XYZ file of C-alpha atoms in Angstrom:
727
model
C 121.351 89.381 85.675
C 121.137 92.681 87.470
C 120.106 94.147 83.443
C 118.176 91.309 82.594
C 115.990 92.592 85.694
C 116.146 95.584 84.657
C 115.358 95.255 81.555
C 111.861 93.055 82.467
C 110.759 95.923 84.252
C 110.825 98.276 81.796
C 108.952 95.455 80.048
C 106.381 94.448 82.318
C 105.898 98.590 83.105
C 105.352 99.610 79.459
C 103.110 96.091 78.858
C 101.326 96.984 82.237
C 100.796 100.655 80.708
C 100.149 99.703 77.655
C 96.829 97.624 78.067
C 96.028 100.511 80.653
C 95.597 102.517 77.687
C 93.721 99.957 75.531
C 90.473 99.671 78.208
C 87.635 100.479 76.127
C 86.462 102.917 78.272
C 89.416 105.024 78.626
C 89.915 108.228 76.754
C 91.674 110.819 76.506
C 95.326 111.244 78.321
C 93.510 111.539 82.467
C 91.627 108.054 82.688
C 89.126 107.028 85.704
C 91.467 105.168 87.873
C 88.594 103.174 89.411
C 87.639 102.375 85.935
C 90.891 100.962 84.724
C 91.185 98.462 87.349
C 90.072 94.640 87.519
C 86.920 94.728 89.179
C 85.765 97.780 87.781
C 82.248 96.468 86.600
C 81.544 95.172 90.630
C 80.198 98.877 91.640
C 78.764 99.731 95.118
C 75.767 102.666 94.762
C 75.398 104.518 98.009
C 73.330 106.934 98.914
C 73.614 109.561 101.896
C 71.313 108.500 105.229
C 68.123 110.654 105.430
C 67.645 110.039 109.253
C 70.003 109.050 112.114
C 71.560 105.514 112.176
C 72.060 103.998 115.267
C 74.398 101.970 116.328
C 72.343 98.461 117.783
C 73.176 95.310 115.136
C 69.972 95.806 113.984
C 69.903 97.231 110.735
C 66.503 98.294 110.744
C 66.213 101.713 109.971
C 64.560 102.857 106.709
C 67.930 103.644 104.537
C 68.873 100.019 105.162
C 65.828 98.816 103.553
C 65.988 101.003 100.638
C 70.476 100.657 100.378
C 71.867 98.720 97.283
C 73.713 95.517 98.857
C 76.715 93.860 98.067
C 75.493 90.039 97.598
C 76.481 87.215 95.745
C 80.237 86.764 97.366
C 83.119 84.616 95.059
C 84.842 81.465 96.222
C 88.257 82.547 97.401
C 89.457 79.543 99.828
C 89.844 76.529 99.289
C 89.098 76.691 95.658
C 88.581 80.581 93.404
C 85.471 79.306 91.226
C 81.374 79.148 92.430
C 79.852 81.430 94.592
C 79.728 80.924 98.496
C 77.725 78.645 100.150
C 76.615 80.661 103.142
C 74.189 83.782 101.775
C 75.932 87.514 102.501
C 75.116 90.749 102.545
C 76.232 94.510 103.235
C 75.228 97.504 102.763
C 76.277 100.987 103.778
C 75.174 104.687 103.780
C 76.904 107.830 104.882
C 76.098 111.189 106.709
C 77.974 114.309 106.936
C 80.040 113.077 110.157
C 80.611 109.429 109.279
C 79.773 106.702 107.044
C 78.026 103.273 107.937
C 77.881 99.359 107.224
C 75.353 96.833 107.816
C 76.610 92.901 107.774
C 74.320 90.716 107.578
C 75.986 86.455 107.425
C 73.774 83.832 107.368
C 74.235 80.315 107.989
C 73.664 77.204 106.109
C 75.417 75.352 108.215
C 74.066 74.842 112.172
C 75.889 74.785 115.713
C 78.540 76.793 117.458
C 80.240 79.290 115.792
C 83.989 79.696 115.854
C 85.615 83.024 118.111
C 88.936 82.831 119.282
C 88.335 86.043 122.021
C 86.873 89.834 122.296
C 90.847 91.285 121.981
C 91.470 93.416 118.658
C 92.714 92.610 116.215
C 92.242 89.838 116.560
C 93.737 86.257 114.377
C 92.414 86.313 110.624
C 92.182 82.709 110.152
C 90.561 81.548 114.160
C 86.913 83.249 113.753
C 84.387 84.013 111.718
C 85.118 87.451 110.577
C 83.846 90.376 108.036
C 87.006 92.003 107.041
C 86.074 95.692 104.337
C 89.768 96.825 102.616
C 88.733 101.003 101.628
C 91.439 101.853 98.329
C 90.643 105.490 99.496
C 92.788 106.641 97.136
C 91.928 104.468 94.172
C 95.547 104.134 94.019
C 95.869 99.924 94.445
C 98.301 100.259 96.492
C 97.465 102.226 100.238
C 94.081 101.437 102.342
C 92.730 101.468 105.553
C 91.223 98.105 106.672
C 88.181 97.284 109.150
C 86.387 94.669 110.338
C 84.470 92.371 113.197
C 84.673 88.439 114.654
C 81.795 86.879 115.313
C 82.115 87.619 119.017
C 82.445 91.460 118.211
C 85.528 92.007 118.357
C 86.969 94.936 116.427
C 90.251 94.273 113.794
C 91.120 97.936 112.257
C 94.699 99.307 110.154
C 96.706 100.656 107.599
C 97.415 99.351 104.514
C 100.128 99.169 101.888
C 102.838 97.593 99.072
C 99.312 96.572 97.940
C 96.524 95.055 100.232
C 99.742 94.325 103.425
C 97.610 95.658 106.827
C 99.273 96.681 109.816
C 97.101 95.929 112.582
C 98.808 97.937 115.406
C 96.776 100.984 114.101
C 94.028 102.184 115.607
C 91.526 104.400 114.883
C 88.093 105.830 116.761
C 85.287 104.056 115.116
C 82.096 101.893 116.783
C 80.766 98.389 115.607
C 78.502 96.309 117.360
C 77.290 92.378 116.711
C 74.741 90.052 117.561
C 73.991 87.074 116.516
C 71.036 85.133 116.072
C 70.446 81.524 115.116
C 70.580 81.433 111.202
C 73.012 84.633 110.922
C 74.908 87.242 112.813
C 74.711 90.509 112.098
C 77.313 93.938 112.377
C 77.144 97.473 112.095
C 79.624 99.702 111.619
C 80.434 103.787 111.841
C 83.583 105.152 110.691
C 83.895 108.892 111.290
C 85.752 110.230 107.521
C 88.295 111.678 109.556
C 89.485 108.712 111.372
C 90.173 107.815 107.242
C 92.660 110.228 104.785
C 90.880 110.221 101.340
C 90.703 112.796 98.165
C 88.301 115.756 99.157
C 85.568 115.547 96.170
C 86.447 112.295 95.723
C 83.111 110.076 94.223
C 84.637 106.805 94.190
C 86.874 104.781 96.391
C 87.732 101.063 95.935
C 86.373 98.600 97.915
C 86.073 94.942 99.039
C 84.176 92.673 101.586
C 85.591 89.456 102.924
C 83.993 86.697 105.033
C 85.543 84.130 106.426
C 83.046 81.224 107.746
C 84.808 78.444 109.969
C 82.156 76.045 109.224
C 81.599 75.457 106.040
C 86.032 76.276 105.950
C 85.192 78.834 103.086
C 86.956 82.517 102.541
C 84.653 84.564 100.025
C 85.117 87.691 98.839
C 81.941 90.133 96.697
C 84.399 91.337 94.262
C 86.429 88.314 92.944
C 89.816 87.424 94.464
C 91.868 84.364 93.451
C 93.046 81.953 95.292
C 96.874 83.067 95.483
C 95.937 86.437 97.044
C 94.437 87.615 100.260
C 91.236 89.139 100.285
C 93.160 92.397 100.940
C 94.745 92.845 97.805
C 93.863 96.339 96.458
C 93.982 95.556 93.026
C 91.307 93.499 93.073
C 89.107 95.793 95.360
C 85.672 96.720 93.294
C 84.043 100.228 93.209
C 82.564 102.245 96.018
C 80.154 105.173 93.888
C 78.690 108.066 95.939
C 76.034 109.510 95.063
C 77.784 112.927 95.755
C 81.339 113.971 95.832
C 82.312 113.304 99.557
C 82.942 117.305 100.837
C 86.480 118.784 102.376
C 86.106 118.454 106.614
C 87.235 120.444 108.850
C 90.482 120.130 110.718
C 90.396 117.398 112.893
C 92.771 118.015 115.842
C 93.184 115.486 118.230
C 95.611 114.844 121.670
C 95.963 111.783 123.479
C 97.730 112.872 127.550
C 98.746 110.070 129.590
C 100.462 110.137 132.454
C 102.519 107.171 133.497
C 104.222 106.184 137.239
C 106.602 103.016 137.460
C 108.874 101.137 139.915
C 111.910 99.322 139.111
C 114.555 97.525 140.549
C 117.400 95.764 139.550
C 119.030 93.089 141.508
C 121.930 92.552 138.785
C 123.988 96.133 140.130
C 122.816 96.076 143.685
C 121.074 99.536 143.195
C 117.510 100.680 145.204
C 114.337 101.338 143.930
C 113.357 103.735 141.258
C 110.631 105.610 141.035
C 109.548 107.464 137.974
C 105.912 110.040 137.397
C 105.895 112.036 134.590
C 103.573 112.830 131.821
C 103.016 113.222 127.494
C 101.491 113.298 125.153
C 100.288 112.023 120.835
C 98.718 114.877 119.182
C 96.651 114.595 115.696
C 96.662 117.619 113.292
C 94.642 116.635 109.802
C 96.174 119.387 107.568
C 94.006 118.387 104.902
C 91.624 115.085 104.774
C 94.952 113.395 102.966
C 97.827 114.359 105.162
C 98.512 114.515 108.375
C 100.856 115.654 111.613
C 101.764 114.006 114.538
C 103.552 115.351 117.345
C 104.667 113.621 120.438
C 105.879 114.738 123.307
C 107.248 112.343 126.057
C 106.423 109.074 124.759
C 105.971 105.935 126.701
C 106.257 102.717 125.319
C 105.234 100.163 128.069
C 101.835 98.958 127.048
C 103.539 97.804 123.894
C 103.552 93.347 123.529
C 106.921 92.045 123.940
C 108.532 90.145 121.933
C 108.441 86.650 121.257
C 111.782 85.010 121.982
C 113.395 82.927 119.337
C 116.318 80.045 120.033
C 119.234 82.645 118.308
C 121.328 79.658 115.964
C 122.448 82.756 113.833
C 126.217 84.317 113.255
C 123.564 87.647 112.399
C 121.641 89.980 114.134
C 117.703 89.082 114.555
C 114.648 91.102 113.252
C 111.334 91.992 115.342
C 109.015 94.489 113.546
C 107.713 97.876 114.988
C 105.119 97.603 117.083
C 104.760 100.998 118.531
C 101.613 102.816 117.536
C 103.453 106.465 116.968
C 105.272 104.728 113.840
C 102.475 102.565 112.276
C 100.550 105.031 110.375
C 101.907 106.282 106.496
C 105.325 103.759 107.839
C 105.758 102.110 104.662
C 106.201 105.497 103.578
C 109.571 105.570 105.836
C 110.390 101.636 105.707
C 109.378 99.966 102.677
C 113.466 100.660 101.045
C 114.968 98.383 100.402
C 114.850 94.613 101.367
C 113.805 93.261 104.819
C 117.382 92.584 105.318
C 118.801 95.819 103.574
C 117.156 98.921 104.867
C 118.117 102.394 105.654
C 115.436 102.706 108.199
C 114.362 100.500 110.779
C 112.469 102.707 113.393
C 113.073 100.310 116.085
C 117.073 102.118 116.053
C 114.610 104.871 118.104
C 114.213 105.026 121.890
C 115.379 101.634 122.959
C 118.370 102.348 124.090
C 117.466 106.127 125.386
C 114.239 107.609 125.983
C 112.536 109.376 123.853
C 111.855 113.447 123.997
C 109.665 114.191 121.613
C 109.055 113.990 117.751
C 107.138 115.161 114.683
C 105.606 113.392 111.498
C 104.145 114.973 108.422
C 102.896 112.423 106.099
C 100.096 111.344 103.682
C 98.538 112.766 99.915
C 100.083 115.461 97.703
C 97.311 114.979 95.136
C 96.830 112.554 92.660
C 100.126 110.710 91.966
C 102.533 111.807 95.278
C 102.639 110.957 98.806
C 105.538 112.845 101.191
C 106.784 111.995 104.418
C 108.767 113.696 107.380
C 109.672 112.325 110.525
C 111.870 113.788 113.205
C 113.056 111.868 116.800
C 115.201 113.302 119.434
C 116.574 110.784 122.029
C 117.649 111.933 125.293
C 121.322 111.991 126.301
C 122.189 108.821 129.202
C 125.164 107.513 130.759
C 125.657 104.835 127.895
C 124.353 107.597 125.163
C 124.619 110.937 123.112
C 121.732 112.283 122.626
C 120.536 112.055 119.469
C 118.257 113.345 116.424
C 116.942 111.268 113.809
C 115.871 112.858 110.474
C 114.030 110.448 107.740
C 112.509 112.366 104.296
C 110.601 110.771 101.663
C 109.070 111.248 99.021
C 106.887 108.283 96.294
C 105.136 109.457 93.245
C 102.760 106.133 91.503
C 104.132 105.334 87.796
C 101.984 103.103 85.831
C 98.923 101.521 86.934
C 99.992 100.413 90.184
C 103.641 100.984 90.396
C 105.760 103.977 92.381
C 109.204 105.368 92.416
C 110.244 106.591 96.249
C 113.246 108.466 96.678
C 114.311 108.946 100.273
C 116.828 110.435 102.910
C 118.116 109.067 106.718
C 120.203 111.711 109.147
C 121.229 110.187 112.324
C 123.335 113.256 113.935
C 124.375 113.111 117.722
C 124.242 116.337 119.132
C 126.392 116.851 122.340
C 129.323 117.305 119.959
C 128.441 119.742 118.071
C 131.970 121.316 116.805
C 132.306 117.088 115.840
C 131.282 115.835 112.542
C 129.400 112.457 113.981
C 126.801 111.504 111.830
C 124.987 108.786 109.243
C 123.762 109.761 106.267
C 121.689 107.191 103.728
C 120.188 108.086 100.709
C 118.142 106.164 98.215
C 115.589 105.496 95.361
C 113.480 103.112 94.773
C 111.354 101.621 92.196
C 108.740 99.711 92.556
C 107.136 97.687 90.553
C 103.087 96.058 90.423
C 101.215 94.555 87.488
C 97.769 95.696 87.755
C 96.826 91.840 87.621
C 99.356 91.985 90.923
C 100.856 88.748 89.051
C 104.643 90.890 88.664
C 105.491 92.042 91.873
C 108.991 93.433 92.375
C 111.870 95.754 93.360
C 115.091 97.799 91.728
C 116.977 99.998 94.235
C 120.210 101.688 94.809
C 121.438 103.232 98.429
C 124.155 104.921 100.009
C 125.419 105.854 103.110
C 127.855 108.678 104.157
C 129.495 108.210 106.938
C 133.447 110.671 107.827
C 135.542 108.007 108.443
C 133.657 105.423 106.040
C 134.404 107.526 102.173
C 134.661 104.098 99.449
C 131.598 101.119 99.535
C 129.146 102.402 101.225
C 126.727 101.647 98.389
C 123.632 98.808 98.417
C 121.738 97.981 95.430
C 119.448 95.258 94.571
C 116.583 93.880 92.125
C 113.340 91.638 92.456
C 110.812 90.299 89.941
C 108.210 87.922 91.154
C 105.439 86.215 89.220
C 102.537 84.475 91.091
C 99.326 82.461 89.758
C 97.207 80.272 90.653
C 99.529 77.283 90.623
C 103.059 79.039 89.202
C 105.433 80.855 92.180
C 108.480 81.691 90.272
C 110.989 84.951 91.662
C 114.342 86.171 91.695
C 115.921 88.409 94.286
C 119.513 89.902 93.993
C 121.494 92.115 95.879
C 124.540 93.664 96.631
C 126.074 95.235 99.620
C 129.452 97.335 100.035
C 132.111 96.154 102.831
C 131.047 99.951 104.126
C 127.491 100.279 103.934
C 126.270 101.772 107.074
C 122.578 103.057 108.063
C 122.730 103.090 111.623
C 119.251 104.104 111.661
C 118.306 100.948 109.720
C 119.044 97.583 109.502
C 121.846 96.055 107.943
C 122.075 91.975 108.433
C 125.845 91.464 106.729
C 127.792 93.707 104.468
C 130.734 93.158 101.897
C 128.485 90.533 99.376
C 126.819 89.113 96.109
C 123.600 87.303 96.841
C 121.283 86.097 93.964
C 117.670 84.266 95.996
C 115.846 82.483 93.570
C 112.386 80.808 94.437
C 110.191 78.309 92.699
C 107.104 76.384 93.163
C 104.307 74.677 91.632
C 100.782 73.456 92.951
C 98.111 71.646 92.491
C 94.348 72.664 93.459
C 92.845 69.335 93.059
C 89.562 70.880 95.368
C 89.592 67.008 96.800
C 90.346 66.016 100.449
C 93.044 66.890 99.517
C 92.608 71.418 98.470
C 95.945 71.390 97.153
C 99.410 70.052 96.983
C 103.200 70.621 95.102
C 106.519 71.485 95.069
C 108.616 74.372 96.962
C 111.754 75.349 96.391
C 113.937 78.011 97.354
C 117.737 79.235 97.267
C 119.905 81.579 98.906
C 123.870 82.234 97.696
C 126.208 84.352 98.697
C 129.312 85.685 97.231
C 132.152 87.739 98.247
C 132.984 91.128 96.047
C 134.784 88.856 93.350
C 131.770 86.459 93.588
C 134.074 83.843 95.303
C 130.708 81.529 97.097
C 130.310 82.570 101.327
C 127.646 80.699 101.477
C 124.424 79.194 100.251
C 121.047 77.643 101.550
C 119.165 75.323 99.877
C 115.877 74.156 100.577
C 113.213 71.658 98.530
C 109.889 71.099 100.551
C 106.629 69.374 99.292
C 103.653 71.307 100.693
C 99.844 69.377 101.286
C 96.962 71.389 102.465
C 93.643 69.296 103.447
C 90.469 70.404 103.201
C 89.488 69.611 107.323
C 92.493 72.859 107.214
C 95.544 70.682 108.699
C 99.215 71.741 106.173
C 101.765 69.148 106.493
C 104.849 69.224 104.861
C 108.661 67.294 104.531
C 111.820 68.625 102.818
C 115.311 69.285 103.002
C 117.546 71.487 103.546
C 121.210 72.209 102.096
C 124.113 75.026 103.738
C 127.435 75.206 103.347
C 129.084 77.961 105.153
C 132.041 79.830 105.308
C 133.169 81.719 108.951
C 134.009 85.025 107.930
C 134.915 85.324 111.722
C 135.413 83.249 114.815
C 132.034 81.305 115.937
C 129.961 79.227 118.526
C 126.446 78.184 117.331
C 125.489 77.725 120.224
C 125.807 81.121 121.853
C 126.797 79.673 125.222
C 130.014 77.250 124.812
C 133.952 79.528 124.857
C 134.912 77.081 122.048
C 134.570 78.560 118.808
C 134.492 77.480 114.750
C 137.995 79.230 113.337
C 137.100 82.063 111.203
C 138.279 81.497 107.421
C 137.233 77.793 107.809
C 133.811 75.821 106.059
C 131.136 73.243 106.276
C 128.854 71.690 104.489
C 125.803 70.401 105.909
C 121.735 68.602 105.646
C 118.998 68.717 107.699
C 116.042 67.253 107.092
C 112.166 68.494 108.667
C 108.742 67.741 108.536
C 105.996 70.277 109.809
C 102.601 69.795 110.729
C 100.123 72.277 110.781
C 95.937 71.238 113.087
C 93.069 71.884 112.075
C 93.022 75.666 113.991
C 89.399 75.853 113.934
C 89.278 72.740 116.555
C 89.026 74.001 120.401
C 92.240 72.561 120.830
C 94.637 72.854 118.253
C 98.685 72.544 117.750
C 101.733 73.138 114.790
C 104.730 70.826 115.488
C 108.092 71.098 113.509
C 110.647 68.271 113.446
C 113.630 68.534 112.197
C 117.754 66.618 112.314
C 121.062 66.609 110.255
C 124.477 67.563 110.923
C 124.957 70.538 112.236
C 128.281 72.261 110.771
C 131.273 69.806 112.165
C 128.474 68.302 113.773
C 125.083 67.357 114.498
C 121.119 68.575 115.786
C 117.872 67.816 116.190
C 115.092 70.441 117.579
C 111.591 70.546 118.027
C 108.840 73.601 117.939
C 105.836 74.427 118.129
C 102.645 75.379 120.155
C 99.344 74.169 121.155
C 96.349 76.621 122.093
C 93.603 75.384 123.861
C 90.736 78.319 123.366
C 87.367 78.516 126.155
C 85.401 80.864 123.028
C 86.008 83.607 123.416
C 87.120 84.529 126.744
C 89.983 82.302 126.958
C 93.291 81.183 125.255
C 95.582 78.778 126.664
C 98.662 78.735 124.341
C 101.970 76.991 124.960
C 105.500 77.654 122.997
C 107.958 75.350 122.900
C 111.482 75.143 121.398
C 114.217 72.379 122.684
C 117.438 72.029 121.043
C 119.738 70.232 120.808
C 123.530 70.298 119.131
C 125.957 68.253 119.725
C 129.496 69.549 118.261
C 133.058 67.689 118.714
C 136.305 68.645 120.046
C 136.156 71.253 123.100
C 132.275 72.043 122.024
C 129.814 70.860 125.535
C 126.817 69.245 123.969
C 124.526 72.120 124.332
C 120.628 70.974 124.983
C 118.362 73.923 126.149
C 114.177 74.543 126.677
C 112.655 77.928 125.414
C 109.371 77.800 126.876
C 106.748 80.498 126.459
C 102.811 79.988 128.141
C 101.166 81.984 127.493
C 97.099 83.309 128.152
C 95.034 85.639 126.903
C 91.936 86.419 129.513
C 89.457 88.804 127.156
C 86.600 89.614 129.051
C 84.368 91.806 127.163
C 85.906 94.112 124.732
C 86.757 96.906 126.951
C 88.763 94.108 130.081
C 91.891 92.365 128.593
C 94.698 90.549 130.276
C 97.687 88.837 128.790
C 100.062 86.592 130.801
C 103.097 85.676 128.826
C 107.172 83.655 130.352
C 109.378 82.626 128.465
C 111.810 80.332 129.866
C 115.228 80.355 127.822
C 117.580 77.958 128.733
C 119.849 79.639 126.082
C 120.756 83.381 127.175
C 119.574 81.641 130.972
C 117.022 84.474 132.140
C 113.081 83.643 132.272
C 110.471 86.730 132.145
C 107.608 87.073 133.058
C 105.297 89.480 131.537
C 101.690 90.790 132.967
C 99.671 92.957 131.356
C 96.280 94.873 132.002
C 94.187 96.370 130.068
C 91.216 98.312 130.601
C 89.605 100.987 127.401
C 86.985 102.529 129.198
C 86.302 105.025 126.136
C 87.060 104.725 122.513
C 91.081 105.255 122.426
C 91.559 105.562 126.394
C 92.943 103.618 128.003
C 94.381 102.163 131.825
C 97.413 100.135 131.181
C 99.172 97.784 134.438
C 102.728 96.120 132.927
C 104.427 94.375 135.443
C 107.835 92.625 133.722
C 109.730 90.198 136.093
C 113.252 88.572 135.570
C 114.633 85.837 136.776
C 118.077 83.662 136.088
C 117.449 80.027 134.979
C 119.817 77.580 137.121
C 119.621 79.400 140.718
C 116.359 81.387 139.912
C 117.705 84.637 141.435
C 116.317 87.836 140.549
C 117.547 90.046 137.850
C 115.534 92.875 137.411
C 111.472 93.613 138.013
C 109.327 96.755 136.353
C 105.596 97.692 137.592
C 104.476 100.653 135.642
C 100.747 102.121 135.270
C 100.043 104.209 132.319
C 96.363 106.405 131.901
C 95.400 107.877 128.288
C 92.513 109.756 127.433
C 91.854 110.303 123.716
C 90.434 114.096 123.167
C 88.956 114.310 120.177
């Protein structure tokens, strides 16, 4: 299997390389990456503005009148053929400090436009919106995304892995949206210093995407196949500047903040503790493509709370990073290995001990190299020694869109200088991405170094995925040694070999049923001698309707050989014994309603056998919105587990009422209550945010935790944080 995947990697890369060389416009050893791309014929010429552009949502200046228009948007969904029903027009210009977009979206269907709220980084599918994607280095892999909803809410994020958008990244830019009976209009001003690009370049990659929920159409200027997101940089068109972009001046910005808190731990019986302190984040633009980020005494209290889940698993759960400092160019550090076995996971830093300071150098070195250096220092606490986390990553572009990367992760305990107390991981990854995005994959080998475990400290994996309009097929393989230990990473389990085939086949009739088809996946785990440990096989049939409703139904087959004693409920004193094995099946039905409706919902019902007993569960959410000011959501999960013997029957609810109030694009309030019977806890999180200046905020955050049985308090805290962006 490993040799077959490796051979396919070599063949596909040579095929991709040879097809690039056959392009009629390519001559010589060096080629223009803007020409060597899928949509190279879609070119938008941008001229420098002769006059000042005012961001007022009017698009009335003379420069807009003479600007070339990107129009005739192509359909992406529900089918990727033909043109959108509602016309769209985008114009661009620029000056010495910023570039500007004027966007006009016409309506063909009268009525109220659909919007969720004023909140930044809105949910894409719940709003009429425009998104813009910039491939500033023409590598068809990394970029920046900006957008606006019809209410004027902003969207911004960094792009990696060919187009995946990370919305937790924010930068400083301006926009204004106005609505008219027959159209809505957005103007944007984005400073050059807010994005990274190559000095002297005269081309970027670009695409414009529109979601029009009244016609139920997603469209884009440069055509994108329906199986890919419009964010896919492999299908971006070409942005042709009339002059090469100048080298920008050194950029320096600093965000100082002050914060204070009051906290009381009722479980330990201690008095209320008060804390007041200050810190800062700073960004130094060493070039248009390389940044140095610094932080001192960072406070992450404003980060959104994780949504809890009912845990029936034997292994650690994964929750994504949401803290701003770790996000720009985060793929340089976090995109190694697979999600279940990665050498660096930034959430390991600062959750069990405060971060004292940190620095990150990241960006481009020339056309083909990317560099990332990260160093973070945590403080000493009663429970933890002071630790230093260092990550170094180097990436080299290969062929048309593939790359190879090296990473070194070092976690060092600083309070015992004479002791060998460290954990290190070194690794190499090759990431495959074909020119048309149909083939993708990965090949990696990592090794950990710890003084107490000299053997079997390896992790290795390979994957190959083929994706077309109707067919999705893939195979993933991984092997993890018994002593592989990535303390600064995320390793779900050790000592196994894994195979993960997946296949789906869809039909796209473009009627009331937009698409339907079969989806199958399987995960097989074996011990180092290839004796089976576990498997999970899923088979389902899926329907997507023109109303945007989705329904699927299927069955999952499980086999589990327990490697240690385990309580599936996480609530009983009884356990299933190590070495026992279980086969069971669970049937399920999923339904998602039309998200355009003011009231919408999604639900999953499942029932079947579970280890040596039975399980039934019902989960989902229901949402009502009073647009664009109020969103009310009830997340719910009910689980009933009945195991024989000395196990008590486990019935537990997880309820999460969430309220999101957006009074304007500057004032936000959210309330999130999570009642979790499985862990005997009710958490209350209230968060107020006032964005009084661009990327300058006042946060007031209140958290409270109670036992669900007798409602006695566990702990509570009140935090105030004030920040200001000096640029």
